[in-house]
PDB file of C-alpha atoms in Angstrom:
ATOM      1  CA  MET M   1     106.829 110.007 109.175  1.00 36.00           C
ATOM      2  CA  PRO M   2     106.939 111.025 112.826  1.00 36.00           C
ATOM      3  CA  ALA M   3     110.316 111.732 114.336  1.00 35.00           C
ATOM      4  CA  SER M   4     111.534 108.918 116.484  1.00 33.00           C
ATOM      5  CA  SER M   5     114.401 108.254 118.833  1.00 34.00           C
ATOM      6  CA  THR M   6     114.459 104.729 117.410  1.00 36.00           C
ATOM      7  CA  SER M   7     115.407 104.317 113.787  1.00 37.00           C
ATOM      8  CA  LEU M   8     114.735 101.217 111.706  1.00 38.00           C
ATOM      9  CA  LYS M   9     118.384 101.405 110.682  1.00 39.00           C
ATOM     10  CA  GLN M  10     119.410 100.563 114.223  1.00 41.00           C
ATOM     11  CA  LYS M  11     119.492  96.874 115.003  1.00 42.00           C
ATOM     12  CA  PRO M  12     116.547  96.315 117.354  1.00 41.00           C
ATOM     13  CA  SER M  13     117.020  93.826 120.153  1.00 43.00           C
ATOM     14  CA  VAL M  14     115.474  90.398 119.922  1.00 42.00           C
ATOM     15  CA  LEU M  15     112.858  91.582 122.418  1.00 51.00           C
ATOM     16  CA  THR M  16     111.693  94.461 120.204  1.00 69.00           C
ATOM     17  CA  PRO M  17     111.274  93.222 116.638  1.00 81.00           C
ATOM     18  CA  ILE M  18     109.920  95.456 113.934  1.00 88.00           C
ATOM     19  CA  GLN M  19     106.183  94.876 113.563  1.00 93.00           C
ATOM     20  CA  LEU M  20     105.213  94.384 109.931  1.00 92.00           C
ATOM     21  CA  ILE M  21     101.611  95.198 109.031  1.00 95.00           C
ATOM     22  CA  TYR M  22     100.420  93.809 105.722  1.00 94.00           C
ATOM     23  CA  ALA M  23      97.480  95.748 104.295  1.00 93.00           C
ATOM     24  CA  GLY M  24      97.390  94.551 100.694  1.00 90.00           C
ATOM     25  CA  GLY M  25      97.872  96.958  97.838  1.00 89.00           C
ATOM     26  CA  THR M  26     100.014  96.363  94.786  1.00 90.00           C
ATOM     27  CA  PHE M  27     102.944  95.253  96.971  1.00 92.00           C
ATOM     28  CA  GLY M  28     101.128  92.049  97.989  1.00 92.00           C
ATOM     29  CA  SER M  29      99.157  91.459  94.801  1.00 91.00           C
ATOM     30  CA  TYR M  30      99.525  88.348  92.677  1.00 90.00           C
ATOM     31  CA  GLY M  31      97.930  86.665  89.686  1.00 87.00           C
ATOM     32  CA  ARG M  32      96.058  87.741  86.588  1.00 86.00           C
ATOM     33  CA  PRO M  33      94.194  89.972  87.130  1.00 88.00           C
ATOM     34  CA  LEU M  34      96.228  91.275  90.052  1.00 86.00           C
ATOM     35  CA  ALA M  35      94.543  91.085  93.443  1.00 88.00           C
ATOM     36  CA  PRO M  36      95.945  91.427  96.981  1.00 88.00           C
ATOM     37  CA  LEU M  37      96.824  88.038  98.454  1.00 90.00           C
ATOM     38  CA  ASP M  38      95.230  87.107 101.757  1.00 90.00           C
ATOM     39  CA  ALA M  39      97.560  87.593 104.712  1.00 91.00           C
ATOM     40  CA  ASP M  40      97.652  83.841 105.423  1.00 90.00           C
ATOM     41  CA  VAL M  41      99.142  83.333 101.936  1.00 90.00           C
ATOM     42  CA  PHE M  42     101.294  86.457 101.547  1.00 91.00           C
ATOM     43  CA  LEU M  43     102.947  86.567 104.982  1.00 90.00           C
ATOM     44  CA  PRO M  44     104.394  83.012 104.892  1.00 89.00           C
ATOM     45  CA  ALA M  45     105.732  83.707 101.378  1.00 90.00           C
ATOM     46  CA  LEU M  46     107.283  86.971 102.562  1.00 89.00           C
ATOM     47  CA  GLN M  47     108.661  85.277 105.684  1.00 86.00           C
ATOM     48  CA  GLN M  48     110.342  82.649 103.512  1.00 86.00           C
ATOM     49  CA  LEU M  49     111.884  85.312 101.263  1.00 86.00           C
ATOM     50  CA  LEU M  50     113.062  87.335 104.266  1.00 82.00           C
ATOM     51  CA  SER M  51     114.594  84.216 105.839  1.00 80.00           C
ATOM     52  CA  GLU M  52     116.473  83.409 102.633  1.00 78.00           C
ATOM     53  CA  HIS M  53     117.810  86.955 102.340  1.00 72.00           C
ATOM     54  CA  ASN M  54     118.530  87.319 106.057  1.00 65.00           C
ATOM     55  CA  LYS M  55     121.298  84.738 105.713  1.00 58.00           C
ATOM     56  CA  THR M  56     123.308  87.266 103.720  1.00 54.00           C
ATOM     57  CA  ASP M  57     121.709  90.636 104.549  1.00 55.00           C
ATOM     58  CA  ASN M  58     121.523  90.304 108.382  1.00 59.00           C
ATOM     59  CA  LEU M  59     118.061  91.877 108.564  1.00 60.00           C
ATOM     60  CA  PRO M  60     116.612  92.835 111.955  1.00 66.00           C
ATOM     61  CA  ALA M  61     113.992  90.717 113.691  1.00 72.00           C
ATOM     62  CA  ILE M  62     110.523  91.078 112.198  1.00 79.00           C
ATOM     63  CA  SER M  63     107.177  89.903 113.507  1.00 86.00           C
ATOM     64  CA  TRP M  64     103.693  90.307 112.097  1.00 88.00           C
ATOM     65  CA  LEU M  65     100.997  92.461 113.581  1.00 91.00           C
ATOM     66  CA  ASP M  66      97.605  90.866 112.981  1.00 92.00           C
ATOM     67  CA  ASN M  67      95.580  92.975 110.557  1.00 94.00           C
ATOM     68  CA  THR M  68      92.184  92.065 109.147  1.00 92.00           C
ATOM     69  CA  LEU M  69      92.013  94.928 106.629  1.00 94.00           C
ATOM     70  CA  ILE M  70      93.559  93.661 103.369  1.00 92.00           C
ATOM     71  CA  LYS M  71      92.490  95.497 100.231  1.00 90.00           C
ATOM     72  CA  ASP M  72      93.692  97.460  97.253  1.00 87.00           C
ATOM     73  CA  SER M  73      94.815 100.877  98.438  1.00 85.00           C
ATOM     74  CA  SER M  74      92.589 102.615  95.887  1.00 88.00           C
ATOM     75  CA  GLN M  75      89.685 101.336  97.988  1.00 90.00           C
ATOM     76  CA  LEU M  76      90.922 102.708 101.340  1.00 91.00           C
ATOM     77  CA  THR M  77      88.488 105.029 103.097  1.00 93.00           C
ATOM     78  CA  PRO M  78      88.916 107.445 106.025  1.00 93.00           C
ATOM     79  CA  ASN M  79      87.498 104.703 108.268  1.00 96.00           C
ATOM     80  CA  ASP M  80      90.308 102.436 107.077  1.00 95.00           C
ATOM     81  CA  PHE M  81      92.859 105.098 108.058  1.00 95.00           C
ATOM     82  CA  VAL M  82      91.308 105.082 111.542  1.00 96.00           C
ATOM     83  CA  HIS M  83      91.581 101.271 111.556  1.00 97.00           C
ATOM     84  CA  PHE M  84      95.366 101.510 111.060  1.00 96.00           C
ATOM     85  CA  TYR M  85      95.630 104.273 113.647  1.00 97.00           C
ATOM     86  CA  THR M  86      93.770 102.121 116.182  1.00 97.00           C
ATOM     87  CA  LEU M  87      95.854  99.048 115.319  1.00 97.00           C
ATOM     88  CA  LEU M  88      99.073 101.012 115.837  1.00 97.00           C
ATOM     89  CA  LEU M  89      97.775 102.666 119.000  1.00 96.00           C
ATOM     90  CA  GLU M  90      96.872  99.296 120.545  1.00 96.00           C
ATOM     91  CA  ALA M  91     100.289  97.866 119.677  1.00 96.00           C
ATOM     92  CA  TYR M  92     101.945 101.010 121.042  1.00 95.00           C
ATOM     93  CA  ALA M  93     100.073 100.538 124.320  1.00 95.00           C
ATOM     94  CA  GLN M  94     101.682  97.076 124.522  1.00 94.00           C
ATOM     95  CA  GLY M  95     105.150  98.638 124.279  1.00 93.00           C
ATOM     96  CA  LEU M  96     105.790  98.163 120.575  1.00 94.00           C
ATOM     97  CA  ARG M  97     107.441 101.124 118.867  1.00 93.00           C
ATOM     98  CA  GLN M  98     108.684 100.143 115.378  1.00 93.00           C
ATOM     99  CA  PHE M  99     106.323  99.412 112.508  1.00 95.00           C
ATOM    100  CA  VAL M 100     106.409  98.911 108.755  1.00 93.00           C
ATOM    101  CA  LEU M 101     103.009  99.238 107.112  1.00 95.00           C
ATOM    102  CA  ILE M 102     102.891  97.655 103.651  1.00 93.00           C
ATOM    103  CA  THR M 103     100.124  99.137 101.570  1.00 90.00           C
ATOM    104  CA  GLY M 104      99.567 100.350  98.037  1.00 86.00           C
ATOM    105  CA  THR M 105     100.740 103.549  96.428  1.00 88.00           C
ATOM    106  CA  ASP M 106      97.303 104.984  95.589  1.00 87.00           C
ATOM    107  CA  THR M 107      96.765 106.429  99.055  1.00 85.00           C
ATOM    108  CA  LEU M 108     100.261 106.043 100.517  1.00 88.00           C
ATOM    109  CA  SER M 109     100.903 109.765 100.904  1.00 91.00           C
ATOM    110  CA  TYR M 110      97.480 110.388 102.468  1.00 93.00           C
ATOM    111  CA  LEU M 111      97.806 107.515 104.911  1.00 93.00           C
ATOM    112  CA  GLY M 112     101.374 108.539 105.755  1.00 93.00           C
ATOM    113  CA  ALA M 113     100.343 112.151 106.381  1.00 95.00           C
ATOM    114  CA  PHE M 114      97.405 111.037 108.539  1.00 96.00           C
ATOM    115  CA  LEU M 115      99.578 108.751 110.669  1.00 96.00           C
ATOM    116  CA  ALA M 116     102.369 111.350 110.938  1.00 95.00           C
ATOM    117  CA  GLU M 117      99.909 113.870 112.334  1.00 96.00           C
ATOM    118  CA  ALA M 118      98.196 111.293 114.551  1.00 95.00           C
ATOM    119  CA  PHE M 119     101.482 110.250 116.185  1.00 95.00           C
ATOM    120  CA  ALA M 120     103.279 113.607 116.123  1.00 95.00           C
ATOM    121  CA  GLY M 121     105.393 114.073 119.232  1.00 94.00           C
ATOM    122  CA  SER M 122     105.422 110.386 120.161  1.00 94.00           C
ATOM    123  CA  ASP M 123     108.347 107.992 120.064  1.00 94.00           C
ATOM    124  CA  ILE M 124     106.640 105.667 117.602  1.00 94.00           C
ATOM    125  CA  CYS M 125     108.389 104.907 114.320  1.00 93.00           C
ATOM    126  CA  VAL M 126     106.029 104.080 111.447  1.00 94.00           C
ATOM    127  CA  VAL M 127     107.284 103.510 107.926  1.00 92.00           C
ATOM    128  CA  VAL M 128     104.594 103.296 105.265  1.00 93.00           C
ATOM    129  CA  THR M 129     105.747 101.636 102.064  1.00 92.00           C
ATOM    130  CA  GLY M 130     104.317 100.258  98.874  1.00 92.00           C
ATOM    131  CA  SER M 131     105.387  99.512  95.334  1.00 92.00           C
ATOM    132  CA  MET M 132     104.485 100.207  91.754  1.00 91.00           C
ATOM    133  CA  ARG M 133     104.746  96.507  90.887  1.00 93.00           C
ATOM    134  CA  PRO M 134     103.959  93.469  93.057  1.00 93.00           C
ATOM    135  CA  LEU M 135     106.704  91.832  95.097  1.00 94.00           C
ATOM    136  CA  LEU M 136     105.876  88.379  93.755  1.00 93.00           C
ATOM    137  CA  ASP M 137     106.256  87.298  90.141  1.00 92.00           C
ATOM    138  CA  SER M 138     102.854  86.143  88.837  1.00 90.00           C
ATOM    139  CA  GLU M 139     104.550  84.284  85.955  1.00 88.00           C
ATOM    140  CA  ILE M 140     106.152  81.769  88.330  1.00 84.00           C
ATOM    141  CA  LEU M 141     103.363  79.457  89.397  1.00 74.00           C
ATOM    142  CA  GLN M 142     105.023  76.668  91.403  1.00 72.00           C
ATOM    143  CA  THR M 143     106.446  78.866  94.147  1.00 81.00           C
ATOM    144  CA  TYR M 144     106.406  82.491  95.189  1.00 87.00           C
ATOM    145  CA  ALA M 145     109.482  84.331  93.939  1.00 89.00           C
ATOM    146  CA  ILE M 146     110.512  87.977  93.894  1.00 91.00           C
ATOM    147  CA  ASP M 147     109.645  89.735  90.644  1.00 92.00           C
ATOM    148  CA  ALA M 148     112.991  91.000  89.337  1.00 92.00           C
ATOM    149  CA  ASN M 149     111.222  93.956  87.684  1.00 93.00           C
ATOM    150  CA  SER M 150     109.450  95.056  90.870  1.00 93.00           C
ATOM    151  CA  ASP M 151     110.469  97.879  93.142  1.00 93.00           C
ATOM    152  CA  ALA M 152     108.821  96.147  96.136  1.00 92.00           C
ATOM    153  CA  TRP M 153     111.849  94.232  97.446  1.00 90.00           C
ATOM    154  CA  ASP M 154     114.096  97.288  97.162  1.00 89.00           C
ATOM    155  CA  ASN M 155     111.486  99.434  98.946  1.00 88.00           C
ATOM    156  CA  LEU M 156     111.291  96.952 101.818  1.00 86.00           C
ATOM    157  CA  SER M 157     114.971  96.104 102.115  1.00 79.00           C
ATOM    158  CA  ALA M 158     116.026  99.790 101.855  1.00 75.00           C
ATOM    159  CA  LEU M 159     114.468 100.239 105.299  1.00 68.00           C
ATOM    160  CA  TYR M 160     117.326  98.206 106.738  1.00 62.00           C
ATOM    161  CA  ALA M 161     120.221  99.623 104.718  1.00 57.00           C
TER     162      ALA M 161
END
C-alpha cells in the first residue's frame, strides 16, 4: 500500500479514528449459501465484536465510512475500483487519512495495486484486507459470533498489533 507518515500501528487520536470501509466479500459473508451481509447488518455485528475485544486489546478508535457498494469481490469491476478511489478521495478531502477497506480475496491484489498507484506520493494510509473464510460463524444462528476457523479476525486485528 502507499507509504504513509501515519501507521495504523500508531494510536490515532480520538479526533482521527481509522475509517473502516465494508465492501462485502468473503470477510462479511454469512449463511448457507454464503452471501455478503448488508452493511446495516454486518457493521453493527462487527462493532459489537470490536467493542467486546477492545476491553482487552485496546484497539484504536474506528468509525465507518458510508459505502453503498457491497458485493462479492469476484464481481468487482474496474468501475467499482473507481468507486473506492472516489470514496477515499472524498474522505481524504475532508481530512481523513487512515482507512481499512474490507473486501474479498478474489480481487484484493488488483484493488490494492490500483489504490497504491492512485495514491502514490500522498500521506494517505489504506489497508486492504479480506479473508479466506467469513468472520462470522454461520452455524451459530441466535447471535453473530466469530468463526474460530476463520482468518478474518486475525487479518483485521493484526492491523493493530
